[in-house]
PDB file of C-alpha atoms and ligand atoms in Angstrom:
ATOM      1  CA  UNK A   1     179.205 110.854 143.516  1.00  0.00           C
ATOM      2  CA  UNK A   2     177.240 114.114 144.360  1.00  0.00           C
ATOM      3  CA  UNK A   3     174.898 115.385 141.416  1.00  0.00           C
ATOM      4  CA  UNK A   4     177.044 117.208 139.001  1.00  0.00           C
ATOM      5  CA  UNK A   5     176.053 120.854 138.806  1.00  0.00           C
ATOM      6  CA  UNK A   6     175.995 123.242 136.268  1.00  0.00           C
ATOM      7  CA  UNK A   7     177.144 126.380 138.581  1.00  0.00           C
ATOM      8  CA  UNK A   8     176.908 130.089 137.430  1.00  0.00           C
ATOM      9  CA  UNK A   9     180.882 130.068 136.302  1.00  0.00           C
ATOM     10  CA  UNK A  10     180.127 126.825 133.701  1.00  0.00           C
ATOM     11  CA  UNK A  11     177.537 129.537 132.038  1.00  0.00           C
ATOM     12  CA  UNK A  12     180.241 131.636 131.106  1.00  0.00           C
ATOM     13  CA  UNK A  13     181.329 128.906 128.794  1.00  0.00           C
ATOM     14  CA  UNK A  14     178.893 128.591 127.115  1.00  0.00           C
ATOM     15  CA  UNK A  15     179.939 129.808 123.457  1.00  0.00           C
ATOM     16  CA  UNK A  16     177.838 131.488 121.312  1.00  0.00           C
ATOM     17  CA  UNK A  17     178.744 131.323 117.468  1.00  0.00           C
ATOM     18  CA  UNK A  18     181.253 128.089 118.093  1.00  0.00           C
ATOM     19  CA  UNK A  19     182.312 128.916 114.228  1.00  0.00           C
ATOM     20  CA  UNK A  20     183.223 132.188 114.271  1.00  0.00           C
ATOM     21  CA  UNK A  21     185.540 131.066 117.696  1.00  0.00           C
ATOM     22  CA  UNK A  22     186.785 128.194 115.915  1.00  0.00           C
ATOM     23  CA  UNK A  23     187.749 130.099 112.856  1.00  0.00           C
ATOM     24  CA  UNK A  24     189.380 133.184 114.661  1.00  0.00           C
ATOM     25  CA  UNK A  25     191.460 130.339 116.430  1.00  0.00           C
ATOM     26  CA  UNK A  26     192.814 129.519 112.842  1.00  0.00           C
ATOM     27  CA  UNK A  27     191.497 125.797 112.957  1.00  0.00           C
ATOM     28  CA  UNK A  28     192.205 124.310 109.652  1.00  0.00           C
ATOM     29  CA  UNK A  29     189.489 121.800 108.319  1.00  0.00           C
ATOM     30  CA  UNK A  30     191.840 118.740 107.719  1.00  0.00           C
ATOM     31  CA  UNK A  31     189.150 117.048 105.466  1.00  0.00           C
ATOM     32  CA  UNK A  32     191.041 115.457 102.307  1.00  0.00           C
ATOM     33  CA  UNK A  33     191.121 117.461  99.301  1.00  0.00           C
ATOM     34  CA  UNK A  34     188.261 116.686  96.895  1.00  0.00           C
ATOM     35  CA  UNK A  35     188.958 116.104  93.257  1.00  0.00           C
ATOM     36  CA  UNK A  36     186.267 114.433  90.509  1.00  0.00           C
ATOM     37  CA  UNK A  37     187.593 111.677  88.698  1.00  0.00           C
ATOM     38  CA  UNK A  38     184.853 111.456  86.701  1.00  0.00           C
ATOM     39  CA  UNK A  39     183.561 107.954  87.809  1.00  0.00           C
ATOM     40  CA  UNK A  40     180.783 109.726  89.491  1.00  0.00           C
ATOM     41  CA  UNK A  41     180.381 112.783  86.697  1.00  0.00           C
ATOM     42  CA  UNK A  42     179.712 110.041  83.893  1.00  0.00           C
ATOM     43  CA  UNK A  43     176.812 108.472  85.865  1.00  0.00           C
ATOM     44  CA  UNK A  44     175.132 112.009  86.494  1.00  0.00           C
ATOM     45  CA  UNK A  45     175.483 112.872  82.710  1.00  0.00           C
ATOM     46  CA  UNK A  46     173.213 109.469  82.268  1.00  0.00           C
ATOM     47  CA  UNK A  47     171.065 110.628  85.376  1.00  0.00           C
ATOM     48  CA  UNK A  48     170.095 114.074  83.261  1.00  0.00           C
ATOM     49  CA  UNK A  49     169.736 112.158  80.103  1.00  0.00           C
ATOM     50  CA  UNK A  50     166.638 110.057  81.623  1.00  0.00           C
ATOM     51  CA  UNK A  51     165.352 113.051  83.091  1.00  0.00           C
ATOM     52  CA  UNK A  52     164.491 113.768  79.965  1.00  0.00           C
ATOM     53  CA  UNK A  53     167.149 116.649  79.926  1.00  0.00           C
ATOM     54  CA  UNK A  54     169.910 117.389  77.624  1.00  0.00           C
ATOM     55  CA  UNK A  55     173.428 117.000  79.019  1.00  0.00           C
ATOM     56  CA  UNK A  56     175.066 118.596  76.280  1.00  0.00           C
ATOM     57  CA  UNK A  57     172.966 121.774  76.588  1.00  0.00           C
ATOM     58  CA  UNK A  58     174.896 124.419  76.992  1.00  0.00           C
ATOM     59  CA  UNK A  59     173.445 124.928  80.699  1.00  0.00           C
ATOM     60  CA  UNK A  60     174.696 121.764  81.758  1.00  0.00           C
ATOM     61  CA  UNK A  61     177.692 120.432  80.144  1.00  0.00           C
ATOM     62  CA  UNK A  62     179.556 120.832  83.088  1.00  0.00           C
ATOM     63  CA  UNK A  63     177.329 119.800  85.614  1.00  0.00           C
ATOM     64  CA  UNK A  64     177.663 116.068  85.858  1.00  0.00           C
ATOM     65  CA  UNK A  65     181.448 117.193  87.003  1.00  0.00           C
ATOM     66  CA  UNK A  66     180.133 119.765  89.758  1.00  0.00           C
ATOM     67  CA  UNK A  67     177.846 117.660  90.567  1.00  0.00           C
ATOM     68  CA  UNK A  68     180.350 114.920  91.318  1.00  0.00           C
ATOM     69  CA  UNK A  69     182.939 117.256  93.086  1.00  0.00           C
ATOM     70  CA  UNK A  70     179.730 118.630  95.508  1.00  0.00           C
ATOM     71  CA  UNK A  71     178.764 115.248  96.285  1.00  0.00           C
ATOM     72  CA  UNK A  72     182.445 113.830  97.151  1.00  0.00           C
ATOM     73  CA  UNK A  73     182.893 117.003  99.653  1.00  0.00           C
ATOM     74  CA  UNK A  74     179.293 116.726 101.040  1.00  0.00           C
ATOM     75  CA  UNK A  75     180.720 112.763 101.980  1.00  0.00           C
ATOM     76  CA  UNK A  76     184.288 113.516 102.557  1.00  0.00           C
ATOM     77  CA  UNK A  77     183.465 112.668 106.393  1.00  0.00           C
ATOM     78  CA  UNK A  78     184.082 108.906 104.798  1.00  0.00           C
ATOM     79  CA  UNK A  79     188.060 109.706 104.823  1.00  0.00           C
ATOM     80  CA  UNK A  80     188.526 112.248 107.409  1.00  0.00           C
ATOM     81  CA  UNK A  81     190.291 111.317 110.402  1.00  0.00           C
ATOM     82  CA  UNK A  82     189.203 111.864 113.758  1.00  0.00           C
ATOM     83  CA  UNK A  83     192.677 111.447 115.219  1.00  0.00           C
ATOM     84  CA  UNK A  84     194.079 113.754 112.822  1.00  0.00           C
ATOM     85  CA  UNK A  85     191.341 116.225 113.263  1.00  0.00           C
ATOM     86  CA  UNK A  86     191.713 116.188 117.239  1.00  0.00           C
ATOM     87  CA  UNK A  87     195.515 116.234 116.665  1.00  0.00           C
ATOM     88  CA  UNK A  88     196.629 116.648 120.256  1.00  0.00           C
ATOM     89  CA  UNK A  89     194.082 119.122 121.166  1.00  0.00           C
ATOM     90  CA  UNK A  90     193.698 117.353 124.316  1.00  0.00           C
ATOM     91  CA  UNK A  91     194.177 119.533 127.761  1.00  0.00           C
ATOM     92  CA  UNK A  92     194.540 117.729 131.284  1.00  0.00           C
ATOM     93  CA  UNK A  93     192.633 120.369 133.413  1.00  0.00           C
ATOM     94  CA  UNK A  94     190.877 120.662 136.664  1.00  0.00           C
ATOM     95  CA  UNK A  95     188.319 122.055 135.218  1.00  0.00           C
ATOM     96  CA  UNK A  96     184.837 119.826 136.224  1.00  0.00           C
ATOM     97  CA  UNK A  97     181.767 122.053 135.038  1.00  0.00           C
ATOM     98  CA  UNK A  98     180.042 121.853 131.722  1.00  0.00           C
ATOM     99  CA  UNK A  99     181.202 122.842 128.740  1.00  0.00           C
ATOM    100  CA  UNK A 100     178.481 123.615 126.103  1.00  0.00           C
ATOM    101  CA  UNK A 101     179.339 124.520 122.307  1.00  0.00           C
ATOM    102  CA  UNK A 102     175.958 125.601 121.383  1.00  0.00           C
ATOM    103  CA  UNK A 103     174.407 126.102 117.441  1.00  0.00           C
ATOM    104  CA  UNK A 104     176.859 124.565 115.319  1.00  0.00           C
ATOM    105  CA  UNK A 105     175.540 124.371 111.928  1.00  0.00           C
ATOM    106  CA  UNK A 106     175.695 121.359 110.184  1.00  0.00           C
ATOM    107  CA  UNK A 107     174.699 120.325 106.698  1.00  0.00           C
ATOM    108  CA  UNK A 108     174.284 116.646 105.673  1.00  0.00           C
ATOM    109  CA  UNK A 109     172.374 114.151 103.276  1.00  0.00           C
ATOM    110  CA  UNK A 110     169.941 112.035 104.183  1.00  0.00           C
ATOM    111  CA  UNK A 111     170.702 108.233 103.136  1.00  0.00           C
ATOM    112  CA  UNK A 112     167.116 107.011 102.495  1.00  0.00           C
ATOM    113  CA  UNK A 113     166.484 110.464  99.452  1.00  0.00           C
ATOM    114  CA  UNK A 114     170.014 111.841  99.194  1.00  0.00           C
ATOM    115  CA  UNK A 115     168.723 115.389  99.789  1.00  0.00           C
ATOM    116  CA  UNK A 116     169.942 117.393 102.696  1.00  0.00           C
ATOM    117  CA  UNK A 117     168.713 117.698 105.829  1.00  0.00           C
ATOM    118  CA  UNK A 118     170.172 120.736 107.854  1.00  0.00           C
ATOM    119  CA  UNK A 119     170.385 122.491 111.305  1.00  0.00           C
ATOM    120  CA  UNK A 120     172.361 122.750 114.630  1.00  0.00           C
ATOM    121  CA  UNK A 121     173.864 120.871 116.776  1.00  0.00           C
ATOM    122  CA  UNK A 122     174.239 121.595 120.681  1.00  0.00           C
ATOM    123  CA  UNK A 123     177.024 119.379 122.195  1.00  0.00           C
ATOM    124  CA  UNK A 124     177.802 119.689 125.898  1.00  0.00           C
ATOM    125  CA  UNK A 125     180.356 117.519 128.346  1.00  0.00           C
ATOM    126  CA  UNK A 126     181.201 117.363 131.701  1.00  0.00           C
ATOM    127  CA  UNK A 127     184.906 116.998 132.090  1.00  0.00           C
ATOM    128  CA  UNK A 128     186.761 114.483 134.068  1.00  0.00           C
ATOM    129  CA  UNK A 129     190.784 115.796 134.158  1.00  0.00           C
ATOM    130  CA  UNK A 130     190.410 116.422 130.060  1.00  0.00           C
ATOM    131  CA  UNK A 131     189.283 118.988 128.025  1.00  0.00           C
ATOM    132  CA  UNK A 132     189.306 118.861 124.318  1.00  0.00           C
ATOM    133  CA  UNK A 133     190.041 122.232 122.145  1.00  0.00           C
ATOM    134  CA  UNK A 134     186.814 124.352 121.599  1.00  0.00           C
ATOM    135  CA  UNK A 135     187.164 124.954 117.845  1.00  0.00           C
ATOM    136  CA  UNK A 136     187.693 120.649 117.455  1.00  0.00           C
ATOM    137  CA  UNK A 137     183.905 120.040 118.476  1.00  0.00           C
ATOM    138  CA  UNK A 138     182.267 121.621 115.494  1.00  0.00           C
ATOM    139  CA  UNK A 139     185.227 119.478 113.081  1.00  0.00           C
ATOM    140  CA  UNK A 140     184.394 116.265 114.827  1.00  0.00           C
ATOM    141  CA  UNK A 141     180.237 117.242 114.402  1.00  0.00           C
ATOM    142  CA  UNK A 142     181.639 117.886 110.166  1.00  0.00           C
ATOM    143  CA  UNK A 143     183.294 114.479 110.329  1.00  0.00           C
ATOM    144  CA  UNK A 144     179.999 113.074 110.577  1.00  0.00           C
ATOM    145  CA  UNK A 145     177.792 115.112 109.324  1.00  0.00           C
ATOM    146  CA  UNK A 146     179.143 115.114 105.588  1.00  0.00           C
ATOM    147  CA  UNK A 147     178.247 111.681 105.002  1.00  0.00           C
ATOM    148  CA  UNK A 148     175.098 109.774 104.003  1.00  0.00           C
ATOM    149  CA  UNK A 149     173.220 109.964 107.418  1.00  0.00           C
ATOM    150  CA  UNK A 150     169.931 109.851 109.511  1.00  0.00           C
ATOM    151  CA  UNK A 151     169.739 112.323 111.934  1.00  0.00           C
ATOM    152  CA  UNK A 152     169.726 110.067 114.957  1.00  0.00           C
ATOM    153  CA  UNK A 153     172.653 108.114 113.922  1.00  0.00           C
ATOM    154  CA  UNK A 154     174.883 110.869 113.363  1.00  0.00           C
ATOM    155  CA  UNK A 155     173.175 112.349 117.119  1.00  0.00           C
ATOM    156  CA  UNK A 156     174.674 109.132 119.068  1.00  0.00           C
ATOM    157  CA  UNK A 157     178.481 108.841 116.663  1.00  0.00           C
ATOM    158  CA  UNK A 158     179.130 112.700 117.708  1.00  0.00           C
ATOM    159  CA  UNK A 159     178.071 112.035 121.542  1.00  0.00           C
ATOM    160  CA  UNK A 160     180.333 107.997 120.994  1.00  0.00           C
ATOM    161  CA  UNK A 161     183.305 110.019 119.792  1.00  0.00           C
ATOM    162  CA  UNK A 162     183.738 112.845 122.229  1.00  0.00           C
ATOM    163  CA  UNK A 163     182.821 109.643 125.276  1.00  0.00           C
ATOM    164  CA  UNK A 164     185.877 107.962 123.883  1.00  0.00           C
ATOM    165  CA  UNK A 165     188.250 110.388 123.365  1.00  0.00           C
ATOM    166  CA  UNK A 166     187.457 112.212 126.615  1.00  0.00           C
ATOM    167  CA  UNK A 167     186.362 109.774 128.850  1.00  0.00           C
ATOM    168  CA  UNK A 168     184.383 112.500 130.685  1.00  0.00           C
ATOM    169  CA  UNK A 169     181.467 112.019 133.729  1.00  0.00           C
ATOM    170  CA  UNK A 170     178.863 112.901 130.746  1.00  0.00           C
ATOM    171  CA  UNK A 171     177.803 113.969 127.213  1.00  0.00           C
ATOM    172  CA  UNK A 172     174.837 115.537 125.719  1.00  0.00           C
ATOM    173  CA  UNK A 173     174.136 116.226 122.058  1.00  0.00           C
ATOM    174  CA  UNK A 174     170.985 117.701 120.986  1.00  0.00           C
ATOM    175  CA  UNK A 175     170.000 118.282 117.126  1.00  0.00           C
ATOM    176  CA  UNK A 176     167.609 120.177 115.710  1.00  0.00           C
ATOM    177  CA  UNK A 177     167.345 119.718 111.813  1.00  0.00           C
ATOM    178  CA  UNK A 178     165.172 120.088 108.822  1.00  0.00           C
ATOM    179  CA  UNK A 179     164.854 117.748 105.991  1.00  0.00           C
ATOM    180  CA  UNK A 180     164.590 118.490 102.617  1.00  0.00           C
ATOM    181  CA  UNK A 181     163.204 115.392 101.952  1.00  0.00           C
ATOM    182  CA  UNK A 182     160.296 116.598 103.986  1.00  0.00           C
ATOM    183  CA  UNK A 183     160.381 119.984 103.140  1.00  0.00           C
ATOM    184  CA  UNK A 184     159.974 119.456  99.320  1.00  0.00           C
ATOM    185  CA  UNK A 185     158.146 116.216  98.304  1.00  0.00           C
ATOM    186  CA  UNK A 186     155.862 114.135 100.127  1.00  0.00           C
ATOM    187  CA  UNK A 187     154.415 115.897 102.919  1.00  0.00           C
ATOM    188  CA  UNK A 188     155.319 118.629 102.603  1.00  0.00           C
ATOM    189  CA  UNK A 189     155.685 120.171 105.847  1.00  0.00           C
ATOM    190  CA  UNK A 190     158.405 122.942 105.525  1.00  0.00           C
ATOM    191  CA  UNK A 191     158.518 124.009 108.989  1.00  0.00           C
ATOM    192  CA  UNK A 192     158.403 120.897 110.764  1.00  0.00           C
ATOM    193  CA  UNK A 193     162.279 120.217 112.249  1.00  0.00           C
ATOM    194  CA  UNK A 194     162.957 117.018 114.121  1.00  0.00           C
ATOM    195  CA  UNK A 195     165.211 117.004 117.468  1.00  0.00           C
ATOM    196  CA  UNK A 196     167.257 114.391 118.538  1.00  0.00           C
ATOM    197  CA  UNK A 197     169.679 113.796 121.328  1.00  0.00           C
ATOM    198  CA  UNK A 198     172.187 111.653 122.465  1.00  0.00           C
ATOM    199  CA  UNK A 199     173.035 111.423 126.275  1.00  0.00           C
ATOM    200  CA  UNK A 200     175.910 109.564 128.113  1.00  0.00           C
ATOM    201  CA  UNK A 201     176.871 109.110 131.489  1.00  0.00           C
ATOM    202  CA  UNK A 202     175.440 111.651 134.041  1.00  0.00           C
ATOM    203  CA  UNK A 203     173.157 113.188 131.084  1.00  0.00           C
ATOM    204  CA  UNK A 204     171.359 109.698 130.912  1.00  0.00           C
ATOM    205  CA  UNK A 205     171.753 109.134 135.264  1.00  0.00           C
ATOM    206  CA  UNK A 206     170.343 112.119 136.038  1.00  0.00           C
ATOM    207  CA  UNK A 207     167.442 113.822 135.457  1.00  0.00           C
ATOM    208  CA  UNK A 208     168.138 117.346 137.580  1.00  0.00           C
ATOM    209  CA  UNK A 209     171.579 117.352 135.577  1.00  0.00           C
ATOM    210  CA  UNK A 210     169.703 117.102 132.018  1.00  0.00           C
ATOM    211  CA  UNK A 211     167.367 119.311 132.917  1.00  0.00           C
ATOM    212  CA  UNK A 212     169.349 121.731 133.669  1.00  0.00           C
ATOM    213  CA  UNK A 213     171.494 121.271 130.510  1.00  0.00           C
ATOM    214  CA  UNK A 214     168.020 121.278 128.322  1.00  0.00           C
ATOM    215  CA  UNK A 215     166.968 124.480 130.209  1.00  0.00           C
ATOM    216  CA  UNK A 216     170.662 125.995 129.444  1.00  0.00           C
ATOM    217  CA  UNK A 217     170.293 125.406 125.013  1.00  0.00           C
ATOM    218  CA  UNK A 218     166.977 124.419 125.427  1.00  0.00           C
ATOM    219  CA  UNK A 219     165.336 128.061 125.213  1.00  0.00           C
ATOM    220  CA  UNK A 220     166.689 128.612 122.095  1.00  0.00           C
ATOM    221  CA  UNK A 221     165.316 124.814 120.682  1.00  0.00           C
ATOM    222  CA  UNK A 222     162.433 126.139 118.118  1.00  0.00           C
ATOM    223  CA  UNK A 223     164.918 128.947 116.711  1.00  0.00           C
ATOM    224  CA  UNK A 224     165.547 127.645 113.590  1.00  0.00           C
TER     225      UNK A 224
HETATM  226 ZN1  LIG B 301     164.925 111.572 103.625  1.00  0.00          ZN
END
């Protein structure tokens, strides 16, 4: 098979602001509906207590059940469904030049301090007969994201997931994020932002093909 190449026309789609499109396309988030049961809230309440803070101040009586109600939607990528989330959005086209959904903000936890780490995410894909809806990529990147996560693991499920629903001739995903974990204890280094990427089929073959891909999002790659 000839090198695939990333022509002028596969430029145009490139989308800028993948959101904003999603949104204006009236994509629902089909996460589950968070509610606190309390399980959670009564363990934060003890948390504060050996902090040497009062729970019952004023300040914080209710923040052992915010607190639980944040953390179950920051990890309510543990129940969604991918299936559900794709929900048909599936297009046979003849369509065989990259698609690139570029800066699609994420916001996770890290699982080894349970602070957030943040950033974008760059996902790219070069079709073979399928396309999946625009607006779905940045839901399937949330699906993931909004659990307990390293960076690189949540990198290679987003690339995994869009390689076996699509089936396409290749897959890229680059992220750039920031850690919290780095950014306020230890060392301290608040600008530093790790990149990681994930590439599948002719993104991992061949080099002219990433390269080209890197040099499309790739200009953009200290912007955050
Ligand atoms: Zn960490």
């Amino acid at each position: 098979m000839a090198k695939p190449k990333l022509s002028n026309a596969s430029r145009a789609s490139v989308r800028k602001d993948s959101r904003r499109a999603a949104d204006q396309a009236g994509a629902v988030i089909q996460f589950p509906p968070v509610s606190a049961t309390g399980s959670i809230a009564n363990h934060m309440r003890e948390v504060i207590r050996e902090l040497g803070e009062d729970p019952d101040r004023e300040g914080l009586v209710r923040t052992p059940g915010r607190s639980e109600k944040a953390l179950r939607f920051l990890t309510s990528g543990y129940s969604a469904n991918v299936g559900e989330i794709v929900n048909g959005a599936l297009f046979d086209v003849q369509y065989d030049e990259v698609v690139i959904v570029r800066d699609i903000e994420f916001f996770s936890m890290c699982e080894h301090h349970l602070l957030p780490f943040f950033g974008k995410v760059h996902v790219a894909y070069l079709p073979y007969k399928k396309v999946i809806g625009l607006s779905k990529i940045p839901r399937i990147v949330d699906v993931f994201a909004r659990r307990f996560q390293i960076q690189e693991r949540m990198t290679q499920q987003i690339a995994e997931t869009l390689q076996s629903l699509l089936q396409p001739r290749g897959v890229a995903v680059i992220c750039e994020a920031r850690h919290f974990c780095m950014m306020m204890r230890g060392v301290e280094k608040q600008h530093s932002g790790a990149i990681t990427s994930a590439m599948l089929g002719a993104f991992r073959r061949n080099k002219e093909t990433r390269n080209e891909l890197l040099s499309l999002i790739g200009q953009r790659a200290r912007a955050i």
